[in-house]
CSV table of C-alpha atoms in Angstrom, one decimal:
chain,number,residue,atom,x,y,z
A,1,ILE,CA,75.3,69.2,109.2
A,2,TYR,CA,76.5,67.6,106.9
A,3,ALA,CA,79.8,67.6,106.0
A,4,VAL,CA,81.0,65.7,109.8
A,5,SER,CA,81.9,62.3,110.5
A,6,THR,CA,80.1,59.7,113.3
A,7,ASP,CA,83.3,57.8,112.4
A,8,GLU,CA,85.3,57.7,116.1
A,9,ASN,CA,88.5,56.9,115.0
A,10,LYS,CA,88.8,60.0,113.2
A,11,TYR,CA,88.3,62.4,115.7
A,12,ILE,CA,89.2,65.8,114.3
A,13,LEU,CA,87.0,65.1,111.5
A,14,THR,CA,83.5,64.7,114.4
A,15,GLY,CA,83.8,68.2,114.9
A,16,VAL,CA,83.1,71.5,113.3
A,17,ASN,CA,85.8,74.3,113.1
A,18,ILE,CA,84.3,77.9,113.3
A,19,GLN,CA,85.8,81.4,113.1
A,20,ILE,CA,84.8,84.6,114.6
A,21,ALA,CA,86.7,87.6,112.9
A,22,GLN,CA,85.8,91.2,112.5
A,23,ASP,CA,83.0,91.3,110.5
A,24,LYS,CA,82.0,87.7,109.6
A,25,LEU,CA,81.7,83.9,111.9
A,26,LYS,CA,82.9,80.7,108.8
A,27,PHE,CA,82.2,77.5,109.8
A,28,ILE,CA,84.2,74.3,108.0
A,29,GLY,CA,83.2,70.8,108.8
A,30,THR,CA,84.5,67.8,106.3
A,31,ASP,CA,84.4,64.1,106.9
A,32,GLY,CA,87.2,63.1,104.8
A,33,HIS,CA,84.9,62.1,101.1
A,34,ARG,CA,83.3,66.3,101.1
A,35,VAL,CA,84.0,69.9,102.9
A,36,ALA,CA,80.8,72.6,103.9
A,37,THR,CA,82.0,75.6,104.7
A,38,THR,CA,79.2,79.0,105.4
A,39,GLU,CA,80.9,82.2,105.8
A,40,LEU,CA,78.1,84.8,108.4
A,41,SER,CA,78.3,88.7,108.1
A,42,THR,CA,77.6,89.8,111.7
A,43,GLN,CA,76.7,93.2,110.5
A,44,GLY,CA,74.1,94.1,112.4
A,45,ILE,CA,73.8,91.3,115.2
A,46,GLY,CA,73.5,93.1,118.5
A,47,ARG,CA,71.8,96.3,119.7
A,48,LYS,CA,74.9,98.4,120.5
A,49,PRO,CA,77.4,99.4,117.6
A,50,ARG,CA,81.0,97.6,117.8
A,51,LYS,CA,84.8,98.7,118.1
A,52,GLN,CA,86.0,98.6,114.7
A,53,VAL,CA,89.5,97.0,115.6
A,54,GLU,CA,92.5,97.5,113.4
A,55,SER,CA,93.9,93.7,113.3
A,56,GLU,CA,92.6,90.9,111.7
A,57,GLU,CA,92.5,88.0,114.5
A,58,ILE,CA,90.9,85.7,113.9
A,59,ILE,CA,89.7,83.0,117.2
A,60,GLN,CA,89.1,79.9,116.1
A,61,PHE,CA,87.6,77.1,118.0
A,62,SER,CA,85.8,73.8,117.4
A,63,ILE,CA,83.2,71.6,118.2
A,64,PRO,CA,81.7,68.2,118.1
A,65,GLY,CA,79.4,68.1,114.9
A,66,ARG,CA,76.7,66.1,117.0
A,67,VAL,CA,76.6,69.1,120.1
A,68,LEU,CA,75.7,71.0,117.2
A,69,LYS,CA,73.6,68.9,115.5
A,70,GLU,CA,71.4,68.4,118.9
A,71,SER,CA,71.5,72.2,119.2
A,72,VAL,CA,69.8,72.9,115.9
A,73,VAL,CA,67.3,69.9,116.0
């Protein structure tokens, strides 16, 4: 989580945007100087096969970077 700002004056940059699509999970973070993105496939996660949906609906939300740092360590 190296591209997350710790400057509280730029509050929106202190978090990581997470996007959930039908078959992928994407993390996007920036500190104002660099951008980091990671994309993971969700195929094979879970015990039951998921129902395929025709729409390309994307769910997105932001999580504070310090929360992610505490949960990863």
